[in-house]
One Martini backbone bead per residue (centre of mass of N, CA, C, O) as a GRO file, in nm:
protein
  173
    1MET     BB    1  -1.305  -0.878   1.876
    2ALA     BB    2  -1.474  -1.136   1.830
    3TRP     BB    3  -1.537  -1.098   1.527
    4LEU     BB    4  -1.245  -1.135   1.432
    5GLU     BB    5  -1.201  -1.421   1.532
    6THR     BB    6  -1.433  -1.544   1.373
    7PHE     BB    7  -1.342  -1.461   1.092
    8LEU     BB    8  -1.057  -1.592   1.095
    9SER     BB    9  -1.161  -1.885   1.153
   10GLN     BB   10  -1.330  -1.902   0.879
   11ILE     BB   11  -1.071  -1.841   0.669
   12VAL     BB   12  -0.824  -2.034   0.727
   13ASP     BB   13  -0.946  -2.266   0.506
   14ARG     BB   14  -0.946  -2.017   0.274
   15PRO     BB   15  -0.729  -1.921   0.040
   16VAL     BB   16  -0.892  -1.725  -0.141
   17LEU     BB   17  -0.976  -1.531   0.087
   18ILE     BB   18  -0.693  -1.461   0.182
   19PHE     BB   19  -0.591  -1.346  -0.080
   20ALA     BB   20  -0.811  -1.126  -0.102
   21LEU     BB   21  -0.744  -0.988   0.166
   22LEU     BB   22  -0.454  -0.912   0.108
   23PHE     BB   23  -0.514  -0.750  -0.144
   24ALA     BB   24  -0.715  -0.544  -0.015
   25ILE     BB   25  -0.527  -0.426   0.196
   26ALA     BB   26  -0.301  -0.330   0.006
   27LEU     BB   27  -0.482  -0.155  -0.167
   28GLY     BB   28  -0.606   0.026   0.055
   29LYS     BB   29  -0.313   0.127   0.166
   30SER     BB   30  -0.256   0.265  -0.147
   31THR     BB   31  -0.500   0.457  -0.113
   32VAL     BB   32  -0.632   0.762  -0.045
   33MET     BB   33  -0.933   0.698   0.060
   34ILE     BB   34  -0.905   0.421   0.223
   35SER     BB   35  -0.659   0.445   0.423
   36SER     BB   36  -0.790   0.649   0.639
   37ILE     BB   37  -1.014   0.414   0.747
   38LEU     BB   38  -0.795   0.222   0.821
   39PRO     BB   39  -0.609   0.044   0.981
   40PRO     BB   40  -0.312  -0.046   1.022
   41ALA     BB   41  -0.132  -0.229   0.800
   42SER     BB   42   0.053  -0.393   0.977
   43LEU     BB   43  -0.162  -0.534   1.150
   44MET     BB   44  -0.329  -0.659   0.925
   45LEU     BB   45  -0.108  -0.813   0.770
   46LEU     BB   46   0.013  -0.979   1.000
   47ALA     BB   47  -0.244  -1.136   1.071
   48VAL     BB   48  -0.301  -1.263   0.787
   49ILE     BB   49  -0.030  -1.396   0.745
   50ALA     BB   50  -0.043  -1.581   0.993
   51ILE     BB   51  -0.312  -1.737   0.898
   52SER     BB   52  -0.190  -1.830   0.608
   53GLN     BB   53   0.035  -2.042   0.650
   54PRO     BB   54  -0.124  -2.324   0.618
   55SER     BB   55  -0.285  -2.239   0.321
   56LEU     BB   56  -0.040  -2.061   0.210
   57SER     BB   57   0.196  -1.966   0.026
   58ILE     BB   58   0.440  -1.736   0.023
   59THR     BB   59   0.406  -1.662  -0.273
   60LEU     BB   60   0.100  -1.587  -0.257
   61VAL     BB   61   0.126  -1.374  -0.044
   62TRP     BB   62   0.319  -1.194  -0.202
   63LEU     BB   63   0.137  -1.154  -0.451
   64ALA     BB   64  -0.107  -1.022  -0.316
   65ILE     BB   65   0.043  -0.776  -0.197
   66THR     BB   66   0.182  -0.673  -0.452
   67LEU     BB   67  -0.068  -0.632  -0.630
   68GLY     BB   68  -0.229  -0.446  -0.441
   69ALA     BB   69  -0.014  -0.223  -0.403
   70THR     BB   70   0.029  -0.156  -0.698
   71LEU     BB   71  -0.260  -0.085  -0.776
   72GLY     BB   72  -0.295   0.141  -0.569
   73SER     BB   73  -0.068   0.326  -0.683
   74VAL     BB   74  -0.175   0.346  -0.972
   75LEU     BB   75  -0.448   0.470  -0.903
   76THR     BB   76  -0.329   0.718  -0.756
   77PHE     BB   77  -0.174   0.828  -0.996
   78HIS     BB   78  -0.431   0.865  -1.177
   79PHE     BB   79  -0.570   1.052  -0.983
   80GLY     BB   80  -0.358   1.277  -1.009
   81GLN     BB   81  -0.405   1.323  -1.310
   82LEU     BB   82  -0.705   1.397  -1.288
   83ILE     BB   83  -0.669   1.638  -1.104
   84ASN     BB   84  -0.488   1.800  -1.297
   85GLN     BB   85  -0.687   1.811  -1.547
   86ARG     BB   86  -0.965   1.904  -1.359
   87MET     BB   87  -0.939   2.045  -1.086
   88LEU     BB   88  -0.979   1.879  -0.824
   89PHE     BB   89  -1.023   1.932  -0.495
   90PRO     BB   90  -0.945   2.226  -0.367
   91ARG     BB   91  -0.979   2.187  -0.058
   92PHE     BB   92  -0.775   1.959  -0.014
   93PHE     BB   93  -0.525   2.123  -0.132
   94SER     BB   94  -0.532   2.361   0.064
   95ARG     BB   95  -0.483   2.181   0.319
   96HIS     BB   96  -0.222   2.006   0.163
   97ASN     BB   97  -0.012   2.193   0.020
   98SER     BB   98   0.257   2.170   0.180
   99LYS     BB   99   0.294   1.866   0.149
  100LEU     BB  100   0.286   1.859  -0.164
  101GLN     BB  101   0.520   2.054  -0.208
  102ARG     BB  102   0.742   1.882  -0.077
  103ILE     BB  103   0.705   1.636  -0.257
  104SER     BB  104   0.754   1.779  -0.528
  105GLU     BB  105   1.044   1.869  -0.469
  106LYS     BB  106   1.160   1.581  -0.429
  107LEU     BB  107   1.073   1.470  -0.711
  108GLN     BB  108   1.232   1.684  -0.896
  109HIS     BB  109   1.468   1.578  -0.806
  110LYS     BB  110   1.705   1.326  -0.846
  111GLY     BB  111   1.524   1.147  -0.613
  112GLY     BB  112   1.234   1.065  -0.718
  113LEU     BB  113   1.243   0.748  -0.726
  114LEU     BB  114   1.332   0.713  -0.433
  115VAL     BB  115   1.086   0.846  -0.308
  116LEU     BB  116   0.882   0.651  -0.430
  117PHE     BB  117   0.996   0.398  -0.298
  118THR     BB  118   1.005   0.493   0.015
  119SER     BB  119   0.700   0.568   0.053
  120ARG     BB  120   0.589   0.277   0.111
  121PHE     BB  121   0.715   0.292   0.430
  122VAL     BB  122   0.510   0.542   0.463
  123ALA     BB  123   0.201   0.590   0.528
  124VAL     BB  124   0.118   0.869   0.390
  125LEU     BB  125   0.320   0.845   0.142
  126ARG     BB  126   0.201   0.592  -0.005
  127TYR     BB  127  -0.022   0.801  -0.152
  128MET     BB  128   0.098   1.089  -0.200
  129VAL     BB  129   0.330   1.038  -0.405
  130PRO     BB  130   0.174   0.912  -0.642
  131MET     BB  131  -0.017   1.152  -0.669
  132ALA     BB  132   0.200   1.369  -0.721
  133SER     BB  133   0.320   1.226  -0.974
  134GLY     BB  134   0.057   1.258  -1.136
  135MET     BB  135   0.042   1.573  -1.117
  136MET     BB  136   0.348   1.585  -1.259
  137THR     BB  137   0.380   1.386  -1.494
  138PHE     BB  138   0.502   1.126  -1.472
  139SER     BB  139   0.623   0.843  -1.571
  140ARG     BB  140   0.444   0.566  -1.602
  141THR     BB  141   0.660   0.346  -1.620
  142ARG     BB  142   0.823   0.429  -1.370
  143VAL     BB  143   0.598   0.408  -1.165
  144TYR     BB  144   0.527   0.115  -1.208
  145CYS     BB  145   0.807  -0.005  -1.144
  146VAL     BB  146   0.859   0.120  -0.863
  147THR     BB  147   0.596   0.024  -0.724
  148ALA     BB  148   0.641  -0.277  -0.770
  149PHE     BB  149   0.911  -0.302  -0.623
  150SER     BB  150   0.821  -0.182  -0.348
  151ALA     BB  151   0.594  -0.389  -0.301
  152ALA     BB  152   0.774  -0.640  -0.297
  153VAL     BB  153   0.947  -0.552  -0.054
  154TRP     BB  154   0.717  -0.500   0.143
  155ALA     BB  155   0.614  -0.791   0.146
  156CYS     BB  156   0.877  -0.921   0.246
  157LEU     BB  157   0.886  -0.778   0.514
  158PHE     BB  158   0.624  -0.893   0.635
  159ILE     BB  159   0.690  -1.192   0.598
  160GLY     BB  160   0.951  -1.186   0.767
  161ILE     BB  161   0.825  -1.105   1.034
  162VAL     BB  162   0.632  -1.345   1.063
  163SER     BB  163   0.832  -1.575   1.024
  164GLY     BB  164   1.016  -1.496   1.260
  165ALA     BB  165   0.802  -1.503   1.483
  166LEU     BB  166   0.717  -1.800   1.438
  167TYR     BB  167   0.997  -1.926   1.479
  168PHE     BB  168   1.051  -1.806   1.774
  169ALA     BB  169   0.767  -1.909   1.897
  170ALA     BB  170   0.758  -2.220   1.866
  171PRO     BB  171   0.923  -2.317   2.124
  172ILE     BB  172   0.723  -2.184   2.329
  173ILE     BB  173   0.452  -2.335   2.227
   0.00000   0.00000   0.00000
């Protein structure tokens, strides 16, 4: 963990790097292939948001996370469309068929957009639901809008947690 401390201390005064890191974390946690190899998004985002406080405005932190998360979901949606068109990765889908089937059933019913919105807040569903909606040929415009809105709310949630923690910790420190 010493390398992490060293890394974070080196970027604390570089707002462009912090913005890029926030964007990359949110993007990575919203894509199907990258998310599984990264540590939990909450820990990574909370740490980087905390170090970003002195050098980045909250608006830029929110923008970086929202853009990264939205782009990740959009890429995953298009990955689902590609899978559906070309019948790619049959072994992956045979292994996760029951999970994808449950997601597809929930998306097909009247709460499909609500499922897409709320999936942002559950780790595995964050990338499985947009992929399944791409495989089911959901409306691109609806998916873009819902994922952008859920990413914006998701970013606000993380920023609120860090801001609240820093506010309440300030008198103690």
